[in-house]
PDB file of C-alpha atoms and ligand atoms in Angstrom:
ATOM      1  CA  MET A1192       0.000   0.000   0.000  1.00  0.00           C
ATOM      2  CA  LEU A1193       1.146   3.523  -0.702  1.00  0.00           C
ATOM      3  CA  THR A1194       2.364   5.138   2.502  1.00  0.00           C
ATOM      4  CA  THR A1195       3.316   8.744   3.119  1.00  0.00           C
ATOM      5  CA  LEU A1196       6.128   9.564   5.520  1.00  0.00           C
ATOM      6  CA  LYS A1197       6.387  13.137   6.738  1.00  0.00           C
ATOM      7  CA  ILE A1198       9.793  13.438   8.346  1.00  0.00           C
ATOM      8  CA  TYR A1199      11.219  16.252  10.461  1.00  0.00           C
ATOM      9  CA  ARG A1200      14.413  17.602   8.926  1.00  0.00           C
ATOM     10  CA  TYR A1201      17.019  19.868  10.448  1.00  0.00           C
ATOM     11  CA  ASP A1202      20.668  20.258   9.583  1.00  0.00           C
ATOM     12  CA  PRO A1203      22.329  23.029  11.595  1.00  0.00           C
ATOM     13  CA  GLU A1204      25.533  22.717   9.550  1.00  0.00           C
ATOM     14  CA  ASN A1205      23.674  23.787   6.425  1.00  0.00           C
ATOM     15  CA  GLY A1206      21.917  26.647   8.174  1.00  0.00           C
ATOM     16  CA  GLY A1207      18.394  25.813   6.997  1.00  0.00           C
ATOM     17  CA  ALA A1208      15.350  26.164   9.230  1.00  0.00           C
ATOM     18  CA  PRO A1209      13.675  23.015  10.551  1.00  0.00           C
ATOM     19  CA  HIS A1210      11.062  21.710   8.128  1.00  0.00           C
ATOM     20  CA  TYR A1211       9.310  18.493   7.084  1.00  0.00           C
ATOM     21  CA  ASP A1212      10.043  16.440   3.961  1.00  0.00           C
ATOM     22  CA  THR A1213       7.423  14.100   2.563  1.00  0.00           C
ATOM     23  CA  PHE A1214       8.190  10.764   0.905  1.00  0.00           C
ATOM     24  CA  THR A1215       5.678   8.385  -0.619  1.00  0.00           C
ATOM     25  CA  LEU A1216       6.639   4.742  -0.829  1.00  0.00           C
ATOM     26  CA  GLU A1217       5.168   1.294  -1.113  1.00  0.00           C
ATOM     27  CA  ALA A1218       4.942  -0.429   2.289  1.00  0.00           C
ATOM     28  CA  GLN A1219       3.632  -3.693   3.696  1.00  0.00           C
ATOM     29  CA  PRO A1220       1.456  -3.661   6.839  1.00  0.00           C
ATOM     30  CA  THR A1221       4.136  -5.752   8.519  1.00  0.00           C
ATOM     31  CA  ASP A1222       6.960  -3.338   7.687  1.00  0.00           C
ATOM     32  CA  ARG A1223       8.487  -1.673  10.695  1.00  0.00           C
ATOM     33  CA  VAL A1224       8.794   2.104  10.662  1.00  0.00           C
ATOM     34  CA  LEU A1225      12.563   1.551  10.837  1.00  0.00           C
ATOM     35  CA  ASP A1226      12.367  -0.382   7.540  1.00  0.00           C
ATOM     36  CA  LEU A1227      10.666   2.595   5.908  1.00  0.00           C
ATOM     37  CA  LEU A1228      13.241   5.049   7.232  1.00  0.00           C
ATOM     38  CA  GLU A1229      16.022   2.868   5.862  1.00  0.00           C
ATOM     39  CA  ARG A1230      14.268   2.708   2.505  1.00  0.00           C
ATOM     40  CA  VAL A1231      13.964   6.497   2.419  1.00  0.00           C
ATOM     41  CA  ARG A1232      17.651   6.873   3.242  1.00  0.00           C
ATOM     42  CA  ASP A1233      18.772   4.198   0.769  1.00  0.00           C
ATOM     43  CA  ASP A1234      16.479   5.052  -2.163  1.00  0.00           C
ATOM     44  CA  HIS A1235      15.423   8.696  -1.790  1.00  0.00           C
ATOM     45  CA  ASP A1236      17.686  10.818   0.391  1.00  0.00           C
ATOM     46  CA  GLY A1237      21.016   9.567   1.709  1.00  0.00           C
ATOM     47  CA  THR A1238      21.364  12.607   3.990  1.00  0.00           C
ATOM     48  CA  LEU A1239      18.527  11.517   6.307  1.00  0.00           C
ATOM     49  CA  ALA A1240      19.961  11.029   9.816  1.00  0.00           C
ATOM     50  CA  PHE A1241      18.559   8.664  12.451  1.00  0.00           C
ATOM     51  CA  ARG A1242      20.024   6.272  14.995  1.00  0.00           C
ATOM     52  CA  ARG A1243      19.568   2.499  14.980  1.00  0.00           C
ATOM     53  CA  SER A1244      21.690  -0.444  15.959  1.00  0.00           C
ATOM     54  CA  CYS A1245      20.127  -3.771  16.934  1.00  0.00           C
ATOM     55  CA  ALA A1246      16.830  -3.379  15.008  1.00  0.00           C
ATOM     56  CA  HIS A1247      15.216  -5.746  17.533  1.00  0.00           C
ATOM     57  CA  GLY A1248      14.108  -3.603  20.465  1.00  0.00           C
ATOM     58  CA  VAL A1249      17.188  -4.241  22.570  1.00  0.00           C
ATOM     59  CA  CYS A1250      19.690  -1.388  22.182  1.00  0.00           C
ATOM     60  CA  GLY A1251      17.301   1.533  22.730  1.00  0.00           C
ATOM     61  CA  SER A1252      18.882   3.745  20.075  1.00  0.00           C
ATOM     62  CA  ASP A1253      15.913   4.406  17.765  1.00  0.00           C
ATOM     63  CA  ALA A1254      13.334   6.001  20.051  1.00  0.00           C
ATOM     64  CA  MET A1255      11.484   8.757  18.182  1.00  0.00           C
ATOM     65  CA  ARG A1256       8.064  10.378  17.932  1.00  0.00           C
ATOM     66  CA  ILE A1257       5.822   8.552  15.503  1.00  0.00           C
ATOM     67  CA  ASN A1258       2.407  10.106  14.923  1.00  0.00           C
ATOM     68  CA  GLY A1259       2.855  12.091  18.117  1.00  0.00           C
ATOM     69  CA  ARG A1260       3.850   9.230  20.427  1.00  0.00           C
ATOM     70  CA  ASN A1261       7.212   7.868  21.464  1.00  0.00           C
ATOM     71  CA  TYR A1262       8.113   4.450  20.061  1.00  0.00           C
ATOM     72  CA  LEU A1263      11.147   2.438  19.078  1.00  0.00           C
ATOM     73  CA  ALA A1264      11.050   2.617  15.269  1.00  0.00           C
ATOM     74  CA  CYS A1265      12.159  -1.029  15.097  1.00  0.00           C
ATOM     75  CA  LYS A1266       9.237  -2.220  17.227  1.00  0.00           C
ATOM     76  CA  VAL A1267       6.294  -0.430  15.633  1.00  0.00           C
ATOM     77  CA  LEU A1268       4.701  -1.907  12.528  1.00  0.00           C
ATOM     78  CA  VAL A1269       2.869   0.144   9.918  1.00  0.00           C
ATOM     79  CA  LYS A1270      -0.328  -1.773  10.684  1.00  0.00           C
ATOM     80  CA  ASP A1271      -0.017  -0.865  14.399  1.00  0.00           C
ATOM     81  CA  LEU A1272      -0.428   2.798  13.490  1.00  0.00           C
ATOM     82  CA  GLY A1273      -3.765   2.265  11.732  1.00  0.00           C
ATOM     83  CA  THR A1274      -2.993   4.813   9.004  1.00  0.00           C
ATOM     84  CA  THR A1275      -0.843   5.179   5.900  1.00  0.00           C
ATOM     85  CA  GLU A1276       0.143   8.719   6.865  1.00  0.00           C
ATOM     86  CA  ILE A1277       3.077   8.610   9.244  1.00  0.00           C
ATOM     87  CA  THR A1278       4.733  11.641  10.795  1.00  0.00           C
ATOM     88  CA  ILE A1279       8.169  11.017  12.282  1.00  0.00           C
ATOM     89  CA  GLU A1280       9.876  13.522  14.564  1.00  0.00           C
ATOM     90  CA  PRO A1281      12.801  13.560  17.000  1.00  0.00           C
ATOM     91  CA  LEU A1282      12.211  13.044  20.726  1.00  0.00           C
ATOM     92  CA  LEU A1283      10.936  16.153  22.495  1.00  0.00           C
ATOM     93  CA  GLY A1284      12.888  17.942  25.197  1.00  0.00           C
ATOM     94  CA  LEU A1285      16.416  17.150  23.971  1.00  0.00           C
ATOM     95  CA  PRO A1286      18.368  19.341  21.490  1.00  0.00           C
ATOM     96  CA  VAL A1287      18.198  18.112  17.898  1.00  0.00           C
ATOM     97  CA  LYS A1288      21.601  17.452  16.355  1.00  0.00           C
ATOM     98  CA  LYS A1289      20.337  16.498  12.902  1.00  0.00           C
ATOM     99  CA  ASP A1290      16.963  15.300  11.598  1.00  0.00           C
ATOM    100  CA  LEU A1291      15.836  12.526  14.003  1.00  0.00           C
ATOM    101  CA  VAL A1292      19.076  12.439  16.015  1.00  0.00           C
ATOM    102  CA  VAL A1293      18.921  14.179  19.393  1.00  0.00           C
ATOM    103  CA  ASP A1294      21.701  15.024  21.818  1.00  0.00           C
ATOM    104  CA  MET A1295      21.419  12.346  24.521  1.00  0.00           C
ATOM    105  CA  GLY A1296      24.037  14.124  26.673  1.00  0.00           C
ATOM    106  CA  PRO A1297      21.578  15.774  29.131  1.00  0.00           C
ATOM    107  CA  PHE A1298      19.691  12.475  29.466  1.00  0.00           C
ATOM    108  CA  PHE A1299      22.843  10.535  30.369  1.00  0.00           C
ATOM    109  CA  ASP A1300      23.998  13.307  32.733  1.00  0.00           C
ATOM    110  CA  HIS A1301      20.853  12.719  34.809  1.00  0.00           C
ATOM    111  CA  TYR A1302      21.393   8.969  34.570  1.00  0.00           C
ATOM    112  CA  ARG A1303      24.990   9.160  35.818  1.00  0.00           C
ATOM    113  CA  GLU A1304      23.984  11.320  38.785  1.00  0.00           C
ATOM    114  CA  VAL A1305      22.050   8.468  40.428  1.00  0.00           C
ATOM    115  CA  MET A1306      25.087   6.126  40.440  1.00  0.00           C
ATOM    116  CA  PRO A1307      23.559   3.428  38.208  1.00  0.00           C
ATOM    117  CA  TYR A1308      25.886   0.647  39.336  1.00  0.00           C
ATOM    118  CA  LEU A1309      26.243  -1.673  42.317  1.00  0.00           C
ATOM    119  CA  VAL A1310      28.141  -0.147  45.250  1.00  0.00           C
ATOM    120  CA  ASN A1311      29.405  -2.426  47.992  1.00  0.00           C
ATOM    121  CA  ASP A1312      32.879  -2.134  49.480  1.00  0.00           C
ATOM    122  CA  GLU A1313      32.356  -4.971  51.971  1.00  0.00           C
ATOM    123  CA  GLU A1314      34.257  -8.207  51.484  1.00  0.00           C
ATOM    124  CA  PRO A1315      32.022 -10.787  49.745  1.00  0.00           C
ATOM    125  CA  PRO A1316      31.299 -14.003  51.666  1.00  0.00           C
ATOM    126  CA  GLU A1317      34.239 -16.364  51.344  1.00  0.00           C
ATOM    127  CA  GLY A1318      34.091 -18.627  48.330  1.00  0.00           C
ATOM    128  CA  LYS A1319      30.707 -17.496  47.055  1.00  0.00           C
ATOM    129  CA  GLU A1320      28.902 -14.588  45.516  1.00  0.00           C
ATOM    130  CA  ARG A1321      26.652 -12.165  47.413  1.00  0.00           C
ATOM    131  CA  LEU A1322      23.416 -14.112  47.702  1.00  0.00           C
ATOM    132  CA  GLN A1323      19.872 -12.796  47.773  1.00  0.00           C
ATOM    133  CA  THR A1324      16.507 -14.492  47.987  1.00  0.00           C
ATOM    134  CA  PRO A1325      14.040 -14.643  45.081  1.00  0.00           C
ATOM    135  CA  ALA A1326      11.815 -12.253  47.060  1.00  0.00           C
ATOM    136  CA  GLU A1327      14.672  -9.747  47.401  1.00  0.00           C
ATOM    137  CA  ARG A1328      15.407 -10.063  43.688  1.00  0.00           C
ATOM    138  CA  GLU A1329      11.767  -9.551  42.794  1.00  0.00           C
ATOM    139  CA  LEU A1330      11.782  -6.064  44.351  1.00  0.00           C
ATOM    140  CA  PHE A1331      13.779  -4.618  41.459  1.00  0.00           C
ATOM    141  CA  ASP A1332      13.121  -7.150  38.704  1.00  0.00           C
ATOM    142  CA  ASP A1333      11.008  -4.778  36.617  1.00  0.00           C
ATOM    143  CA  THR A1334      13.512  -1.940  36.606  1.00  0.00           C
ATOM    144  CA  THR A1335      16.364  -4.183  35.395  1.00  0.00           C
ATOM    145  CA  LYS A1336      14.634  -4.230  31.995  1.00  0.00           C
ATOM    146  CA  CYS A1337      15.469  -0.631  31.100  1.00  0.00           C
ATOM    147  CA  ILE A1338      17.340  -0.161  27.807  1.00  0.00           C
ATOM    148  CA  LEU A1339      17.916   3.595  28.262  1.00  0.00           C
ATOM    149  CA  CYS A1340      15.974   4.560  25.177  1.00  0.00           C
ATOM    150  CA  ALA A1341      14.728   7.845  26.750  1.00  0.00           C
ATOM    151  CA  ALA A1342      11.164   7.317  25.496  1.00  0.00           C
ATOM    152  CA  CYS A1343       9.857   7.858  29.041  1.00  0.00           C
ATOM    153  CA  THR A1344      11.786  10.975  29.985  1.00  0.00           C
ATOM    154  CA  THR A1345      11.081  12.677  26.651  1.00  0.00           C
ATOM    155  CA  SER A1346       7.347  12.016  26.958  1.00  0.00           C
ATOM    156  CA  CYS A1347       7.146  13.631  30.395  1.00  0.00           C
ATOM    157  CA  PRO A1348       5.555  17.111  30.493  1.00  0.00           C
ATOM    158  CA  VAL A1349       7.561  17.996  33.608  1.00  0.00           C
ATOM    159  CA  PHE A1350      10.800  17.285  31.702  1.00  0.00           C
ATOM    160  CA  TRP A1351       9.598  19.310  28.715  1.00  0.00           C
ATOM    161  CA  ALA A1352       9.018  22.281  31.030  1.00  0.00           C
ATOM    162  CA  ASN A1353      12.251  21.834  33.002  1.00  0.00           C
ATOM    163  CA  GLY A1354      15.192  19.910  31.546  1.00  0.00           C
ATOM    164  CA  ASN A1355      16.788  19.858  34.995  1.00  0.00           C
ATOM    165  CA  TYR A1356      14.163  17.373  36.201  1.00  0.00           C
ATOM    166  CA  GLN A1357      15.969  14.088  36.805  1.00  0.00           C
ATOM    167  CA  GLY A1358      13.342  12.326  34.720  1.00  0.00           C
ATOM    168  CA  PRO A1359      11.749   8.877  34.901  1.00  0.00           C
ATOM    169  CA  ALA A1360      14.602   6.951  33.270  1.00  0.00           C
ATOM    170  CA  ALA A1361      17.123   8.118  35.879  1.00  0.00           C
ATOM    171  CA  ILE A1362      14.638   7.290  38.646  1.00  0.00           C
ATOM    172  CA  VAL A1363      14.020   3.821  37.199  1.00  0.00           C
ATOM    173  CA  ASN A1364      17.751   3.162  37.175  1.00  0.00           C
ATOM    174  CA  ALA A1365      18.148   4.486  40.708  1.00  0.00           C
ATOM    175  CA  HIS A1366      15.287   2.191  41.766  1.00  0.00           C
ATOM    176  CA  ARG A1367      17.092  -0.792  40.278  1.00  0.00           C
ATOM    177  CA  PHE A1368      19.940  -0.344  42.814  1.00  0.00           C
ATOM    178  CA  ILE A1369      18.124   1.293  45.756  1.00  0.00           C
ATOM    179  CA  PHE A1370      16.046  -1.884  46.169  1.00  0.00           C
ATOM    180  CA  ASP A1371      18.941  -4.320  45.592  1.00  0.00           C
ATOM    181  CA  SER A1372      19.773  -5.973  48.954  1.00  0.00           C
ATOM    182  CA  ARG A1373      23.446  -6.266  47.900  1.00  0.00           C
ATOM    183  CA  ASP A1374      23.899  -2.545  47.355  1.00  0.00           C
ATOM    184  CA  ARG A1375      25.072  -0.054  50.009  1.00  0.00           C
ATOM    185  CA  ALA A1376      24.542   3.302  48.301  1.00  0.00           C
ATOM    186  CA  ALA A1377      20.780   3.834  48.541  1.00  0.00           C
ATOM    187  CA  GLU A1378      21.279   6.908  50.707  1.00  0.00           C
ATOM    188  CA  PRO A1379      23.374   9.009  48.266  1.00  0.00           C
ATOM    189  CA  ARG A1380      20.989   8.067  45.457  1.00  0.00           C
ATOM    190  CA  LEU A1381      17.988   9.071  47.551  1.00  0.00           C
ATOM    191  CA  ALA A1382      19.751  12.334  48.417  1.00  0.00           C
ATOM    192  CA  VAL A1383      19.998  13.138  44.688  1.00  0.00           C
ATOM    193  CA  LEU A1384      16.349  12.236  44.170  1.00  0.00           C
ATOM    194  CA  ALA A1385      15.208  14.264  47.190  1.00  0.00           C
ATOM    195  CA  ARG A1386      16.335  17.501  45.532  1.00  0.00           C
ATOM    196  CA  GLN A1387      13.879  19.885  43.926  1.00  0.00           C
ATOM    197  CA  THR A1388      14.722  18.366  40.545  1.00  0.00           C
ATOM    198  CA  GLY A1389      14.153  14.807  41.811  1.00  0.00           C
ATOM    199  CA  VAL A1390      11.132  12.584  42.338  1.00  0.00           C
ATOM    200  CA  TRP A1391       8.938  15.214  43.984  1.00  0.00           C
ATOM    201  CA  SER A1392       8.752  17.031  40.650  1.00  0.00           C
ATOM    202  CA  CYS A1393       6.838  14.077  39.205  1.00  0.00           C
ATOM    203  CA  ARG A1394       3.160  14.934  38.755  1.00  0.00           C
ATOM    204  CA  THR A1395       2.069  11.333  38.090  1.00  0.00           C
ATOM    205  CA  ALA A1396       1.242  12.106  34.470  1.00  0.00           C
ATOM    206  CA  PHE A1397       1.798   8.430  33.498  1.00  0.00           C
ATOM    207  CA  ASN A1398       3.081   9.353  29.987  1.00  0.00           C
ATOM    208  CA  CYS A1399       6.325   7.608  30.916  1.00  0.00           C
ATOM    209  CA  THR A1400       4.623   4.299  31.668  1.00  0.00           C
ATOM    210  CA  GLU A1401       2.629   4.474  28.434  1.00  0.00           C
ATOM    211  CA  ALA A1402       5.749   5.245  26.397  1.00  0.00           C
ATOM    212  CA  CYS A1403       8.033   2.548  27.797  1.00  0.00           C
ATOM    213  CA  PRO A1404       8.732  -0.079  25.095  1.00  0.00           C
ATOM    214  CA  ARG A1405       9.809  -2.548  27.796  1.00  0.00           C
ATOM    215  CA  ASP A1406       6.492  -2.263  29.656  1.00  0.00           C
ATOM    216  CA  ILE A1407       8.266  -1.200  32.827  1.00  0.00           C
ATOM    217  CA  LYS A1408       5.848   0.150  35.430  1.00  0.00           C
ATOM    218  CA  VAL A1409       7.718   3.436  35.492  1.00  0.00           C
ATOM    219  CA  THR A1410       5.228   5.476  37.517  1.00  0.00           C
ATOM    220  CA  GLN A1411       5.005   2.682  40.091  1.00  0.00           C
ATOM    221  CA  ALA A1412       8.805   2.630  40.403  1.00  0.00           C
ATOM    222  CA  ILE A1413       8.752   6.394  40.970  1.00  0.00           C
ATOM    223  CA  ALA A1414       6.098   5.944  43.675  1.00  0.00           C
ATOM    224  CA  GLU A1415       8.247   3.285  45.376  1.00  0.00           C
ATOM    225  CA  VAL A1416      11.226   5.643  45.407  1.00  0.00           C
ATOM    226  CA  LYS A1417       9.018   8.375  46.886  1.00  0.00           C
ATOM    227  CA  ARG A1418       7.964   5.971  49.653  1.00  0.00           C
ATOM    228  CA  ALA A1419      11.604   5.044  50.308  1.00  0.00           C
ATOM    229  CA  LEU A1420      12.359   8.749  50.704  1.00  0.00           C
ATOM    230  CA  VAL A1421       9.538   9.186  53.207  1.00  0.00           C
ATOM    231  CA  ARG A1422      10.818   6.187  55.195  1.00  0.00           C
ATOM    232  CA  ARG A1423      14.354   7.565  55.260  1.00  0.00           C
ATOM    233  CA  LYS A1424      15.919   8.219  58.659  1.00  0.00           C
ATOM    234  CA  PRO A1425      15.179  11.835  59.717  1.00  0.00           C
ATOM    235  CA  SER A1426      18.932  12.415  60.180  1.00  0.00           C
ATOM    236  CA  ALA A1427      19.463  11.545  56.498  1.00  0.00           C
ATOM    237  CA  ARG A1428      16.939  14.128  55.265  1.00  0.00           C
ATOM    238  CA  ARG A1429      17.983  17.615  54.271  1.00  0.00           C
TER     239      ARG A1429
HETATM  240 FE1  SF4 B1462      13.210   3.400  27.834  1.00  0.00          FE
HETATM  241 FE2  SF4 B1462      11.473   2.293  29.559  1.00  0.00          FE
HETATM  242 FE3  SF4 B1462      14.041   2.634  30.268  1.00  0.00          FE
HETATM  243 FE4  SF4 B1462      12.432   4.717  30.039  1.00  0.00          FE
HETATM  244  S1  SF4 B1462      12.236   3.067  31.536  1.00  0.00           S
HETATM  245  S2  SF4 B1462      14.526   4.597  29.257  1.00  0.00           S
HETATM  246  S3  SF4 B1462      11.151   4.136  28.326  1.00  0.00           S
HETATM  247  S4  SF4 B1462      13.258   1.324  28.635  1.00  0.00           S
HETATM  248 FE1  F3S B1463       6.444  12.545  34.160  1.00  0.00          FE
HETATM  249 FE2  F3S B1463       5.966   9.981  34.402  1.00  0.00          FE
HETATM  250 FE3  F3S B1463       5.861  11.544  36.506  1.00  0.00          FE
HETATM  251  S1  F3S B1463       5.311  11.279  32.737  1.00  0.00           S
HETATM  252  S2  F3S B1463       5.145  13.472  35.678  1.00  0.00           S
HETATM  253  S3  F3S B1463       7.659  11.104  35.320  1.00  0.00           S
HETATM  254  S4  F3S B1463       4.546   9.823  36.065  1.00  0.00           S
HETATM  255 FE1  FES B1464      17.865  -1.188  18.819  1.00  0.00          FE
HETATM  256 FE2  FES B1464      15.521  -0.293  17.913  1.00  0.00          FE
HETATM  257  S1  FES B1464      17.417  -0.378  16.848  1.00  0.00           S
HETATM  258  S2  FES B1464      16.058  -0.867  19.921  1.00  0.00           S
END
């Protein structure tokens, strides 16, 4: 079927204003939007810029706005969109470097701030790894699934209004370690998230949960971090 792609274009090196280019091409209902973008680049305009790597929903590099909603281009099929008119735009709230490629720097700055790695300076038990029960593991199972695609943070109206907001992806990745019984750095992470730009800025808009291609219960994870902050020892609060 004939499908029309309206694609956001911007190339700061060539000085032109942002605009949309339209391409009409033959597509199958089972084509992924990523397939169509590759066809446009290969057959119509080799200057079109977008990120992709795995093409199977694992690397998180091809999050973009498709008909006004954040998706991974490699996971959404033409038939899922229910229309042959497809508008493709870069993620909102991050600076556009070229066409559909955004600067992920601010996103990863927020991510790094929450120490997204296991911290434990204690000696491990002799001859074995640090054990935890299935119930302890279950507490953070959901948030281990994050692929750092930024679909959640860039769908959040609080982040659009204030880029200093830590954002749901950073909170999800803090959650993953705060609730890990082997970790010893919950307190410094909670201190980061207790700031004005942390979890209390969340207005429970739920866009993040709807946008997550890994079906992580993002808003629930944020609520659990808020509860952990409330339970914190008074001496640890600011
Ligand atoms: Fe992407 Fe979901 Fe991780 Fe957010 S929580 S960065 S939407 S995988
Ligand atoms: Fe934003 Fe998600 Fe909270 S969309 S306001 S981080 S629930
Ligand atoms: Fe890797 Fe889509 S290209 S998630």
